């Protein structure tokens, strides 16, 4: 059972079950806990090789036991996401912890990933359970439905879930090349049905200043 | 609501109907509603939007008229864009606190890096204080600060790093504690840091009627270039011809530096 203690610490109550968490993110526990490093994200040899190749490495540990375990990551804000059979797409660096029952994998993001500056691949989390994602500042959750498509700055995008199509919009014109661009040269447009998590801060992206 | 995704009791999920209009979503995110109207914003501070919007650099030909009436420092125009269209737009800045302020036929001077966005009914001008911008008129603007903003009434002396801006023209000036300045030992102490400088000897002093805005940390936000001022005599920071023998060099000098000691000895 995931719960937030304050906005920057995740508390997980466990009764013999397990969670997967970012390596080294445990800050405290009481009760009896076992920590086991899972190389390659715990997806077997194939998953490990895929992660190496795609640059979406995550070092994950499995925490198992009875009691409460607290997790935190560099005082980042933590957001809880509950999944009911749908898929969460999140950058591996933003994923803090997942229920053991959730499957993780990698997927191709294409140009969106490139415009964010974190590579062409992203991590997926799938199944029934809870996941915790971290963001720089509390994330704003925005709903996308068929009548309300959403456009997001790649630097502020954290994660999305549901059945969404994304496309990269480019506002690059000859003005951009002349240094008179609109400052928002690349945008990701989400259409379909689902939720998008954005953080109130922008990562440095290759298109950050155009 | 029987929409899929998002859990009852979980984090609030926003859509265009539930997002506030021209108000804060949380302490770090501000939502602007555009209905065919325009807003000026600093480059790259938009994080997401619903609806259809266009972002154009200030140099865009079609915006010439708007820029002429509400944007008076063409020299740093490349840092600003105009958002135009209809929909709701979220603004944020490096997870700093953001707040909106209403000006009614007033004026407000703000540190250039703190200003995020403003309505075109306000006119933006360079302040004669280097690194600051002044907004004049009626309308709303959005500013970021490192920690929440506190409002103070003059007369007040404030720490230079905590100053965000001031409204309704109190007159700002430098204030140095007297003991810091006296004698050779005072100068040496300031120069070397030996012998106990408290780090609070230099303040900004505000007198007159108005409001002073302070942020609650002394960590400054990154400066935004305000553009160069014309190179004329008498323009502060303009680097124009010197008007007297006491103004040497363009760089501001701290009190207690050797130059002051030399002057004190009449050298």
Coordinates of C-alpha atoms in Angstrom, one line a residue:
Chain A
X1 CA 0.0 0.0 0.0
X2 CA 1.6 3.3 -1.1
X3 CA 0.9 6.5 0.7
X4 CA 2.6 9.9 0.8
X5 CA 4.1 11.3 3.9
X6 CA 4.4 14.9 3.2
X7 CA 4.9 15.5 -0.5
X8 CA 8.5 14.3 -0.8
X9 CA 8.5 11.0 1.0
X10 CA 6.8 7.8 0.0
X11 CA 5.7 5.3 2.7
X12 CA 5.0 1.8 1.7
X13 CA 3.2 -0.6 4.2
X14 CA 4.1 -4.1 3.4
X15 CA 2.9 -7.4 4.8
X16 CA 5.1 -9.9 3.2
X17 CA 4.7 -8.5 -0.3
X18 CA 7.3 -6.8 -2.4
X19 CA 7.9 -3.5 -4.2
X20 CA 10.4 -2.5 -6.8
X21 CA 12.1 0.8 -6.1
X22 CA 15.0 2.9 -7.6
X23 CA 18.3 1.7 -6.2
X24 CA 19.3 3.6 -3.1
X25 CA 16.1 5.4 -2.6
X26 CA 15.2 3.9 0.8
X27 CA 15.6 6.4 3.5
X28 CA 14.2 4.5 6.5
X29 CA 12.3 1.4 7.4
X30 CA 10.8 -0.3 10.4
X31 CA 10.0 -4.0 10.7
X32 CA 11.8 -6.7 8.8
X33 CA 13.0 -5.8 5.3
X34 CA 15.1 -7.5 2.7
X35 CA 16.8 -5.5 -0.1
X36 CA 17.8 -7.2 -3.2
X37 CA 19.4 -5.5 -6.2
X38 CA 17.8 -6.5 -9.4
X39 CA 20.2 -6.0 -12.3
X40 CA 18.6 -4.6 -15.4
X41 CA 15.3 -3.7 -13.9
X42 CA 14.3 -7.3 -13.0
X43 CA 13.1 -8.1 -16.5
X44 CA 15.3 -11.1 -17.2
X45 CA 18.2 -11.2 -19.6
X46 CA 16.2 -10.0 -22.5
X47 CA 14.9 -6.9 -20.6
X48 CA 18.4 -6.2 -19.4
X49 CA 19.9 -6.3 -22.9
X50 CA 17.0 -4.1 -24.2
X51 CA 17.6 -1.6 -21.5
X52 CA 21.3 -1.5 -22.2
X53 CA 20.7 -1.0 -25.9
X54 CA 18.1 1.6 -25.5
X55 CA 19.9 3.6 -22.9
X56 CA 16.9 3.3 -20.5
X57 CA 18.9 1.6 -17.8
X58 CA 17.5 1.6 -14.4
X59 CA 19.0 0.1 -11.3
X60 CA 16.2 -1.3 -9.3
X61 CA 16.0 -3.0 -6.0
X62 CA 13.4 -5.3 -4.7
X63 CA 12.2 -4.6 -1.2
X64 CA 10.3 -7.4 0.6
X65 CA 9.2 -7.8 4.2
X66 CA 6.8 -6.9 6.9
X67 CA 6.6 -3.3 8.1
X68 CA 6.9 0.2 6.6
X69 CA 9.6 1.4 4.3
X70 CA 10.1 5.0 3.3
X71 CA 11.5 6.1 0.0
X72 CA 12.7 9.5 -1.3
X73 CA 14.8 10.9 -4.1
X74 CA 16.7 14.1 -3.8
X75 CA 13.8 15.9 -2.2
X76 CA 11.8 15.7 -5.5
X77 CA 8.1 15.8 -5.3
X78 CA 6.4 12.4 -5.5
X79 CA 3.2 11.7 -7.3
X80 CA 1.2 8.5 -6.9
X81 CA -0.3 6.8 -10.0
X82 CA -2.7 4.0 -9.8
X83 CA -3.1 1.7 -12.7
X84 CA -6.1 -0.5 -13.5
X85 CA -4.8 -2.5 -16.4
X86 CA -3.6 0.5 -18.4
X87 CA -0.2 1.5 -19.3
X88 CA 2.0 4.3 -17.8
X89 CA 4.8 5.8 -19.9
X90 CA 7.5 7.4 -17.8
X91 CA 11.1 8.3 -18.1
X92 CA 13.2 5.8 -16.2
X93 CA 14.9 8.6 -14.2
X94 CA 11.4 9.7 -13.0
X95 CA 10.2 6.4 -11.8
X96 CA 10.7 5.9 -8.1
X97 CA 8.8 2.8 -7.1
X98 CA 6.2 0.3 -8.4
X99 CA 4.2 -2.5 -7.0
X100 CA 5.8 -5.9 -7.6
X101 CA 2.7 -6.9 -9.6
X102 CA 3.3 -4.3 -12.2
X103 CA 5.3 -5.2 -15.3
X104 CA 7.9 -2.8 -16.6
X105 CA 9.3 -2.6 -20.1
X106 CA 10.7 -0.2 -22.7
X107 CA 9.1 1.4 -25.6
X108 CA 10.1 3.5 -28.5
X109 CA 9.1 7.2 -28.3
X110 CA 10.6 8.4 -31.5
X111 CA 11.1 12.1 -32.0
X112 CA 9.4 13.1 -28.8
X113 CA 12.2 11.5 -26.8
X114 CA 14.8 13.1 -28.9
X115 CA 13.3 16.6 -28.4
X116 CA 13.3 16.0 -24.6
X117 CA 16.9 15.2 -24.6
X118 CA 16.5 11.8 -22.9
X119 CA 16.9 9.5 -25.8
X120 CA 14.5 7.7 -28.1
X121 CA 13.1 5.2 -25.6
X122 CA 11.0 5.4 -22.5
X123 CA 9.9 3.0 -19.7
X124 CA 6.4 1.5 -19.6
X125 CA 4.7 0.3 -16.5
X126 CA 1.7 -2.0 -17.0
X127 CA -0.8 -3.9 -14.9
X128 CA -2.9 -3.4 -11.8
X129 CA -1.3 -1.6 -8.9
X130 CA 0.4 1.6 -7.8
X131 CA 3.5 3.4 -9.0
X132 CA 5.3 6.5 -7.7
X133 CA 6.9 9.0 -10.0
X134 CA 9.1 11.9 -9.1
X135 CA 9.0 15.4 -10.6
X136 CA 10.7 18.7 -10.1
X137 CA 7.9 20.5 -8.3
X138 CA 4.5 19.0 -7.8
X139 CA 3.2 17.6 -11.1
X140 CA 0.0 18.9 -12.6
X141 CA -2.3 16.1 -13.9
X142 CA -4.1 17.1 -17.1
X143 CA -6.9 15.1 -18.7
X144 CA -6.9 14.6 -22.4
X145 CA -10.1 13.6 -24.1
X146 CA -11.3 13.6 -27.7
X147 CA -12.6 17.1 -27.5
X148 CA -9.6 18.5 -25.5
X149 CA -6.3 17.6 -27.1
X150 CA -3.3 18.9 -25.1
X151 CA 0.0 20.4 -26.1
X152 CA 3.0 20.0 -23.8
X153 CA 6.5 21.4 -23.7
X154 CA 8.9 18.5 -24.0
X155 CA 11.0 19.8 -21.1
X156 CA 8.0 19.8 -18.7
X157 CA 6.6 16.4 -19.7
X158 CA 7.0 13.8 -17.0
X159 CA 4.7 10.9 -17.8
X160 CA 1.4 9.9 -19.4
X161 CA -1.1 7.1 -19.0
X162 CA -4.0 5.8 -21.0
X163 CA -4.7 5.5 -24.6
X164 CA -3.0 8.5 -26.1
X165 CA -1.5 9.3 -29.5
X166 CA 1.4 11.7 -29.4
X167 CA 2.8 13.7 -32.2
X168 CA 5.7 16.1 -32.3
X169 CA 4.8 19.6 -33.4
X170 CA 7.5 21.8 -34.7
X171 CA 7.2 25.5 -34.9
X172 CA 10.6 25.9 -36.5
X173 CA 10.4 28.5 -39.2
X174 CA 12.9 30.6 -40.9
X175 CA 12.4 33.1 -38.0
X176 CA 13.8 30.5 -35.5
X177 CA 16.9 30.3 -37.6
X178 CA 17.2 34.1 -37.4
X179 CA 17.0 34.0 -33.7
X180 CA 13.5 35.4 -33.5
X181 CA 11.7 32.1 -32.6
X182 CA 8.7 31.8 -30.4
X183 CA 10.7 30.0 -27.7
X184 CA 8.5 27.0 -28.0
X185 CA 9.9 25.4 -31.1
X186 CA 9.0 21.8 -30.2
X187 CA 5.8 20.7 -28.6
X188 CA 4.2 17.3 -28.1
X189 CA 0.6 17.1 -28.9
X190 CA -1.5 14.4 -27.1
X191 CA -4.8 13.2 -28.5
X192 CA -7.1 10.4 -27.4
X193 CA -8.1 9.5 -23.9
X194 CA -5.8 9.6 -20.8
X195 CA -3.8 11.7 -18.4
X196 CA -0.6 13.6 -18.8
X197 CA 1.7 14.6 -15.9
X198 CA 3.6 17.9 -16.4
X199 CA 6.1 19.4 -13.9
X200 CA 6.4 23.1 -13.2
X201 CA 9.9 23.2 -14.4
X202 CA 11.7 22.6 -17.7
X203 CA 14.6 20.3 -18.2
X204 CA 17.3 21.5 -20.5
X205 CA 16.3 20.3 -23.9
X206 CA 18.1 20.6 -27.2
X207 CA 15.4 23.0 -28.3
X208 CA 15.3 24.8 -25.0
X209 CA 16.1 28.2 -26.3
X210 CA 14.9 28.3 -29.9
Chain B
X1 CA -17.5 11.9 -12.9
X2 CA -17.3 8.6 -14.6
X3 CA -14.3 9.2 -16.7
X4 CA -11.6 6.6 -16.9
X5 CA -8.2 7.1 -15.4
X6 CA -7.4 9.0 -12.3
X7 CA -8.6 7.7 -9.0
X8 CA -11.0 9.2 -6.5
X9 CA -9.0 10.5 -3.6
X10 CA -5.9 10.6 -5.8
X11 CA -4.3 13.7 -7.1
X12 CA -6.6 16.3 -8.7
X13 CA -7.0 15.9 -12.4
X14 CA -7.5 19.0 -14.4
X15 CA -9.2 19.5 -17.7
X16 CA -10.0 22.8 -19.5
X17 CA -13.3 23.0 -17.6
X18 CA -11.8 22.7 -14.1
X19 CA -8.5 24.6 -14.7
X20 CA -8.8 28.0 -13.1
X21 CA -8.9 31.1 -15.3
X22 CA -6.0 33.5 -14.8
X23 CA -5.2 32.0 -11.4
X24 CA -2.8 29.6 -9.7
X25 CA -3.2 25.8 -10.2
X26 CA -0.8 25.3 -7.3
X27 CA 1.9 27.4 -5.8
X28 CA 4.2 26.6 -8.7
X29 CA 1.9 26.7 -11.7
X30 CA -0.2 29.5 -13.1
X31 CA -3.0 29.1 -15.6
X32 CA -3.8 31.8 -18.2
X33 CA -7.0 31.8 -20.2
X34 CA -6.7 33.3 -23.6
X35 CA -9.9 34.2 -25.5
X36 CA -8.5 35.5 -28.7
X37 CA -6.4 37.8 -26.5
X38 CA -2.7 38.1 -26.2
X39 CA -0.1 37.8 -23.4
X40 CA 3.5 38.5 -23.3
X41 CA 5.6 35.8 -21.8
X42 CA 9.3 35.0 -21.2
X43 CA 10.6 32.5 -23.7
X44 CA 10.2 28.8 -22.7
X45 CA 8.0 29.3 -19.6
X46 CA 4.9 27.7 -21.2
X47 CA 4.7 24.1 -20.0
X48 CA 1.4 23.0 -21.5
X49 CA -1.8 24.3 -23.1
X50 CA -5.3 23.3 -24.3
X51 CA -6.8 24.8 -27.3
X52 CA -5.0 26.5 -30.2
X53 CA -2.3 28.9 -29.6
X54 CA 0.5 30.5 -31.4
X55 CA 3.8 31.7 -30.0
X56 CA 5.6 34.4 -31.9
X57 CA 8.8 36.1 -31.2
X58 CA 8.5 39.8 -30.6
X59 CA 10.2 40.5 -33.9
X60 CA 7.2 39.1 -35.7
X61 CA 6.0 41.7 -38.2
X62 CA 2.3 41.4 -37.4
X63 CA 3.0 42.2 -33.8
X64 CA 4.7 45.5 -34.5
X65 CA 1.8 47.6 -33.3
X66 CA 1.4 45.7 -30.1
X67 CA 5.0 45.9 -29.4
X68 CA 5.1 49.6 -30.0
X69 CA 2.3 50.2 -27.5
X70 CA 3.3 47.8 -24.7
X71 CA 6.8 46.7 -25.1
X72 CA 9.3 49.5 -24.8
X73 CA 12.6 47.9 -24.5
X74 CA 13.2 46.5 -28.0
X75 CA 16.8 45.7 -27.1
X76 CA 15.9 42.6 -25.1
X77 CA 13.0 41.6 -27.3
X78 CA 14.5 38.3 -28.2
X79 CA 13.8 37.0 -24.6
X80 CA 10.0 37.6 -25.0
X81 CA 7.3 36.0 -27.0
X82 CA 3.6 36.8 -27.6
X83 CA 1.1 34.1 -27.0
X84 CA -2.1 34.5 -29.1
X85 CA -5.2 32.3 -29.5
X86 CA -7.8 30.7 -27.4
X87 CA -7.5 28.1 -24.7
X88 CA -5.8 27.6 -21.4
X89 CA -2.1 27.8 -20.9
X90 CA 0.0 26.7 -18.0
X91 CA 3.1 28.7 -17.0
X92 CA 5.8 27.7 -14.6
X93 CA 9.5 28.5 -14.0
X94 CA 12.0 26.0 -12.7
X95 CA 9.6 25.0 -9.9
X96 CA 9.9 28.4 -8.3
X97 CA 6.8 29.9 -6.6
X98 CA 4.7 31.9 -9.1
X99 CA 2.1 34.5 -8.2
X100 CA 0.0 36.9 -10.2
X101 CA -0.4 40.6 -9.3
X102 CA -3.0 43.1 -10.4
X103 CA -1.9 46.6 -11.2
X104 CA -4.5 49.4 -11.3
X105 CA -3.2 52.4 -13.0
X106 CA 0.0 51.8 -11.1
X107 CA 3.7 51.1 -11.6
X108 CA 5.9 48.3 -10.4
X109 CA 9.6 47.7 -10.8
X110 CA 10.8 44.1 -10.7
X111 CA 14.0 42.2 -11.1
X112 CA 14.2 41.1 -14.7
X113 CA 14.6 37.4 -14.0
X114 CA 11.5 37.3 -11.9
X115 CA 9.0 38.5 -14.4
X116 CA 7.3 35.6 -16.3
X117 CA 4.3 37.1 -18.2
X118 CA 2.1 40.1 -18.4
X119 CA -1.0 41.4 -20.2
X120 CA -0.5 43.7 -23.1
X121 CA -2.6 46.4 -21.3
X122 CA 0.6 46.9 -19.2
X123 CA 3.6 48.6 -20.7
X124 CA 7.0 47.1 -20.0
X125 CA 9.9 49.5 -19.8
X126 CA 13.5 49.2 -18.7
X127 CA 14.1 50.7 -15.3
X128 CA 16.9 53.1 -14.9
X129 CA 18.1 50.8 -12.2
X130 CA 20.2 48.2 -14.2
X131 CA 18.7 44.7 -14.2
X132 CA 15.2 45.8 -13.4
X133 CA 12.1 46.3 -15.5
X134 CA 9.2 48.6 -14.8
X135 CA 5.5 47.8 -15.6
X136 CA 3.1 50.7 -16.0
X137 CA -0.6 50.7 -16.4
X138 CA -3.6 48.5 -15.6
X139 CA -3.5 44.7 -15.9
X140 CA -2.3 41.4 -14.5
X141 CA 1.3 40.1 -14.5
X142 CA 2.8 36.9 -13.3
X143 CA 6.1 36.8 -11.4
X144 CA 8.2 34.0 -10.0
X145 CA 10.2 34.1 -6.7
X146 CA 12.4 31.8 -4.8
X147 CA 10.0 31.1 -1.9
X148 CA 6.8 33.0 -1.2
X149 CA 6.8 36.8 -1.6
X150 CA 6.3 39.1 1.4
X151 CA 5.1 42.7 1.0
X152 CA 6.6 45.4 3.2
X153 CA 5.9 49.1 3.7
X154 CA 8.8 51.6 3.6
X155 CA 10.7 53.0 5.4
X156 CA 12.6 49.7 5.3
X157 CA 16.2 48.5 4.6
X158 CA 16.3 45.2 2.7
X159 CA 19.0 42.7 1.8
X160 CA 20.0 43.1 -1.8
X161 CA 19.6 39.4 -2.6
X162 CA 16.1 39.2 -1.2
X163 CA 14.7 42.2 -3.2
X164 CA 12.2 41.2 -5.8
X165 CA 10.8 44.6 -6.7
X166 CA 8.9 47.6 -5.5
X167 CA 5.6 49.3 -6.4
X168 CA 4.4 52.9 -6.5
X169 CA 7.8 54.4 -6.5
X170 CA 9.4 54.4 -3.1
X171 CA 12.8 55.8 -3.6
X172 CA 15.5 53.1 -3.4
X173 CA 19.1 53.8 -2.5
X174 CA 22.2 52.0 -1.1
X175 CA 22.8 52.0 2.6
X176 CA 26.1 51.0 4.2
X177 CA 26.6 50.6 7.9
X178 CA 28.8 53.3 9.2
X179 CA 31.2 51.1 11.2
X180 CA 32.0 49.2 8.1
X181 CA 33.3 52.2 6.3
X182 CA 35.5 53.9 8.9
X183 CA 39.2 53.8 9.0
X184 CA 41.8 51.7 7.4
X185 CA 41.0 48.7 9.5
X186 CA 37.4 48.8 8.4
X187 CA 38.5 48.8 4.8
X188 CA 40.9 46.0 5.4
X189 CA 38.3 44.0 7.2
X190 CA 35.9 44.3 4.3
X191 CA 38.7 43.4 1.9
X192 CA 40.0 40.3 3.6
X193 CA 36.9 39.2 5.4
X194 CA 39.0 38.9 8.6
X195 CA 37.8 40.2 11.8
X196 CA 34.2 39.5 11.6
X197 CA 32.1 41.0 8.7
X198 CA 28.5 40.0 9.3
X199 CA 27.7 39.9 5.6
X200 CA 24.8 42.3 6.3
X201 CA 26.6 45.6 6.1
X202 CA 25.2 46.6 2.8
X203 CA 21.4 47.1 2.3
X204 CA 19.0 48.7 0.0
X205 CA 17.0 51.4 1.7
X206 CA 13.5 52.4 0.7
X207 CA 11.7 55.5 1.8
X208 CA 8.5 57.1 0.6
X209 CA 5.0 55.7 0.0
X210 CA 4.7 52.4 -1.7
X211 CA 5.2 48.7 -1.3
X212 CA 8.4 46.6 -1.3
X213 CA 8.3 43.0 -2.5
X214 CA 10.8 40.5 -0.9
X215 CA 11.4 36.9 -1.5
X216 CA 11.9 34.6 1.4
X217 CA 15.4 33.4 0.5
X218 CA 18.6 35.1 -0.4
X219 CA 19.2 32.8 -3.4
X220 CA 18.8 34.9 -6.5
X221 CA 17.0 33.8 -9.6
X222 CA 19.1 33.9 -12.8
X223 CA 19.2 37.3 -14.3
X224 CA 17.5 37.9 -17.6
X225 CA 19.2 40.4 -19.9
X226 CA 17.4 43.6 -20.0
X227 CA 19.2 44.9 -23.0
X228 CA 21.8 47.6 -23.3
X229 CA 20.8 51.2 -22.7
X230 CA 21.8 54.0 -25.1
X231 CA 25.4 55.1 -24.6
X232 CA 24.7 58.6 -23.4
X233 CA 26.1 60.8 -20.7
X234 CA 24.0 60.6 -17.6
X235 CA 22.4 57.3 -18.4
X236 CA 23.1 54.8 -15.5
X237 CA 24.9 51.8 -16.9
X238 CA 25.2 53.4 -20.3
X239 CA 28.9 53.6 -20.1
X240 CA 28.8 57.1 -21.5
X241 CA 31.4 59.8 -21.0
X242 CA 32.2 60.4 -17.4
X243 CA 30.8 63.4 -15.8
X244 CA 33.2 63.8 -12.9
X245 CA 36.6 62.6 -11.7
X246 CA 35.0 60.4 -9.1
X247 CA 33.3 58.0 -11.6
X248 CA 36.1 55.8 -12.7
X249 CA 35.6 52.6 -14.7
X250 CA 32.3 51.1 -15.6
X251 CA 32.2 48.2 -13.1
X252 CA 30.5 48.9 -9.8
X253 CA 33.0 48.8 -7.0
X254 CA 32.3 47.5 -3.5
X255 CA 33.0 49.8 -0.6
X256 CA 36.2 49.0 1.2
X257 CA 38.0 47.8 -2.0
X258 CA 41.4 49.2 -2.5
X259 CA 40.2 52.0 -4.7
X260 CA 38.3 53.5 -1.8
X261 CA 41.2 53.2 0.5
X262 CA 43.4 54.9 -2.0
X263 CA 40.9 57.7 -2.3
X264 CA 40.7 57.9 1.4
X265 CA 44.4 58.5 1.6
X266 CA 44.0 61.1 -1.2
X267 CA 46.0 59.1 -3.7

